mmCIF file of C-alpha atoms in Angstrom:
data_model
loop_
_atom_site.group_PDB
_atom_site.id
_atom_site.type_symbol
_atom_site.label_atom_id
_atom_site.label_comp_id
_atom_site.label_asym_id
_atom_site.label_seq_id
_atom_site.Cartn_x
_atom_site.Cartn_y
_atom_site.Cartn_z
ATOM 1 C CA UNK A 1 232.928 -87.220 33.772
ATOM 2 C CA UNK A 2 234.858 -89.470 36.155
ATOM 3 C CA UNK A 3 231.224 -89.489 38.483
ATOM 4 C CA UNK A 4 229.483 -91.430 35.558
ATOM 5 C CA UNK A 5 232.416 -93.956 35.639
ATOM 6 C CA UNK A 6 232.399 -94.771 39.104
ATOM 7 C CA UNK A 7 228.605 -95.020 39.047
ATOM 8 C CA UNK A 8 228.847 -97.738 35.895
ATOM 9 C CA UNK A 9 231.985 -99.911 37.165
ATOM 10 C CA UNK A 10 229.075 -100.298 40.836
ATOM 11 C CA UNK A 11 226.007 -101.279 38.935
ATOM 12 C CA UNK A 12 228.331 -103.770 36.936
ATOM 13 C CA UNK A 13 230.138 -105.194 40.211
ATOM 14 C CA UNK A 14 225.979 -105.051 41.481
ATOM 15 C CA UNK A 15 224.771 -107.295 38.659
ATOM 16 C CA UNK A 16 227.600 -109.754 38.638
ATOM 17 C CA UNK A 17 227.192 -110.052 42.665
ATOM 18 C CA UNK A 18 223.428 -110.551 42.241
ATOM 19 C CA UNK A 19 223.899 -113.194 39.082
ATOM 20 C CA UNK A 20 226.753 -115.209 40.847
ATOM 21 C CA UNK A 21 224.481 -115.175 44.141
ATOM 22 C CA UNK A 22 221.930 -116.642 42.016
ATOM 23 C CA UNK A 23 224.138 -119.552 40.673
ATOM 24 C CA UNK A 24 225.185 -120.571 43.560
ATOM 25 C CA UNK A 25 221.241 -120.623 45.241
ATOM 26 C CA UNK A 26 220.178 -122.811 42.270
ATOM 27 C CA UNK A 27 223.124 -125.632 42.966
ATOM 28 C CA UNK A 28 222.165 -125.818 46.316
ATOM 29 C CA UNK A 29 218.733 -126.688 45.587
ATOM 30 C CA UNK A 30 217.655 -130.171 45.691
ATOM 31 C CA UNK A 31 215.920 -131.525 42.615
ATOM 32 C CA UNK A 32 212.592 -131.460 41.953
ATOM 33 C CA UNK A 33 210.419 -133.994 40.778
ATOM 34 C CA UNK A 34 209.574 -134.893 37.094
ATOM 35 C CA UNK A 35 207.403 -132.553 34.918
ATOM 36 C CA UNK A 36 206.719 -131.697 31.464
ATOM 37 C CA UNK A 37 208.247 -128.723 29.962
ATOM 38 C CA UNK A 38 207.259 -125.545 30.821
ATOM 39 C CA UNK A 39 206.527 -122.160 29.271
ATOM 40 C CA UNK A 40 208.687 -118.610 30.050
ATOM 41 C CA UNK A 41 206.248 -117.182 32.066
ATOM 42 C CA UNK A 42 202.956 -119.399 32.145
ATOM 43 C CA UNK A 43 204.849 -122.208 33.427
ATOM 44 C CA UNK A 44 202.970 -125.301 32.687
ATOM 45 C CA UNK A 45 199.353 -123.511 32.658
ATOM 46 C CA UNK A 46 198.624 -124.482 29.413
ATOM 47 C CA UNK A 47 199.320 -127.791 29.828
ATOM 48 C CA UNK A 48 197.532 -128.774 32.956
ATOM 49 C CA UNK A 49 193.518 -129.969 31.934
ATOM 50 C CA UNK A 50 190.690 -128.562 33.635
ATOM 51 C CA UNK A 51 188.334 -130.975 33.204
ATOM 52 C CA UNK A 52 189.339 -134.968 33.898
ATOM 53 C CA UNK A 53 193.070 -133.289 35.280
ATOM 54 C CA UNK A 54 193.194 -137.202 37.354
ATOM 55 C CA UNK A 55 193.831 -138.708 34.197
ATOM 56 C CA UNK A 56 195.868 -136.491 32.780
ATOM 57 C CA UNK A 57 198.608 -137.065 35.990
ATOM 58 C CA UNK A 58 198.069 -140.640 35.637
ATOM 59 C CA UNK A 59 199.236 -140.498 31.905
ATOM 60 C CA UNK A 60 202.195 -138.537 32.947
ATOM 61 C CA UNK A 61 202.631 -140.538 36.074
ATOM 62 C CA UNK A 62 203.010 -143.511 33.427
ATOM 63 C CA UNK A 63 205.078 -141.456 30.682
ATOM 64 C CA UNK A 64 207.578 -140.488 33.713
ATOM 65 C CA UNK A 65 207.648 -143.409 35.677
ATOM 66 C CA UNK A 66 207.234 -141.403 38.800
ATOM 67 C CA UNK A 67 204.332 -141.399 41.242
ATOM 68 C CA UNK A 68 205.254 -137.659 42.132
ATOM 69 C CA UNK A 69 204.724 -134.921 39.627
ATOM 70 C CA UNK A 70 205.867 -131.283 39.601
ATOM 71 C CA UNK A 71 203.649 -128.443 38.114
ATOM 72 C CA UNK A 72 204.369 -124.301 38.337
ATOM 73 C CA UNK A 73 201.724 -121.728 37.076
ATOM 74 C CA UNK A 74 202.474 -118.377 37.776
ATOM 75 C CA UNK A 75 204.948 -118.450 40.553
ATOM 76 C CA UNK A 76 202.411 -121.239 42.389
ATOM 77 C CA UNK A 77 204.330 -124.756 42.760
ATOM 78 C CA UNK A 78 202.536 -127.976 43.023
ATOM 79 C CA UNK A 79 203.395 -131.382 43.602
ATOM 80 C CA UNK A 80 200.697 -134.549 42.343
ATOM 81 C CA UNK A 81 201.269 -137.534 44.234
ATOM 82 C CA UNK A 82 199.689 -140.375 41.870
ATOM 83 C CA UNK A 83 199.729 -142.944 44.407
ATOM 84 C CA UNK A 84 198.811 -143.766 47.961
ATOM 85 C CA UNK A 85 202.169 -144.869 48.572
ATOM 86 C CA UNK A 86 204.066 -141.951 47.642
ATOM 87 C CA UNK A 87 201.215 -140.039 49.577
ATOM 88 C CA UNK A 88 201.946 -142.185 52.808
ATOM 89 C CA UNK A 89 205.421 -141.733 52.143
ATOM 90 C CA UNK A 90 205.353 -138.451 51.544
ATOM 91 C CA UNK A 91 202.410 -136.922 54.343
ATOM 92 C CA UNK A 92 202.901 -139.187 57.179
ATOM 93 C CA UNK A 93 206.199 -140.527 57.559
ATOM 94 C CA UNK A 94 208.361 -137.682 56.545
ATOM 95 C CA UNK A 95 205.630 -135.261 57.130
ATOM 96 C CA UNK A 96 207.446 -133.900 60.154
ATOM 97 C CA UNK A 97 210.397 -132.496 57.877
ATOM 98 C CA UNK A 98 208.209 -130.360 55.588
ATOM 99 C CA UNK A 99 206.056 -129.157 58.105
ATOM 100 C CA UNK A 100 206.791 -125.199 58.588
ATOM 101 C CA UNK A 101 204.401 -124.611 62.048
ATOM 102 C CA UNK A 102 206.289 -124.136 64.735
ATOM 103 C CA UNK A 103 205.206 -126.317 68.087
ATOM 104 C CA UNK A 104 203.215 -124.564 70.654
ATOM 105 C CA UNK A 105 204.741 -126.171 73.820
ATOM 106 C CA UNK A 106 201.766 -124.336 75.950
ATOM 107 C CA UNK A 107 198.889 -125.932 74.197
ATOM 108 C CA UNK A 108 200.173 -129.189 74.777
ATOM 109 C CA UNK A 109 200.518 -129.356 78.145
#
């Protein structure tokens, strides 16, 4: 009887460990950029056009006052940069910082 006990008081120190773990990795996440709001589990699939999707970020781009846009569908993450400035701002100069490829010393010598 005392077995089940034991068992009970470890998966409830378990799930509290793995919730508080979790609330502390979402603070320490940097914010993303503006989006509309987004479904349980779809995310924002039903909101994202399929046909004539430029104008649809361009509205949004507006509604927002942002030149980036975030979208998630299914676990998938994209960012819409509306603008050649936030692309250039974005790609080239702080390109270096997102890139995840490690350098290949030997191919450049």
């Amino acid at each position: 009887m005392a077995l089940w006990l034991v068992a009970l008081i470890g998966l409830t120190a378990t799930a509290l460990c793995y919730v508080a773990a979790g609330l502390v990795r979402a603070r320490r996440r940097p914010p993303l950029p503006p989006s509309p709001p987004r479904e349980f589990l779809l995310g924002h699939y039903r909101t994202v056009p399929i046909d004539e999707a430029f104008k649809f970020y361009a509205d949004l781009g507006k509604q927002y006052k942002s030149d980036v846009l975030f979208f998630e569908t299914f676990g998938t993450k994209w960012v819409v940069l509306n603008s050649l400035k936030a692309a250039v701002e974005l790609l080239d100069k702080r390109g270096s910082n997102y890139a995840d490829r490690p350098r290949f010393v030997l191919f450049e010598e």
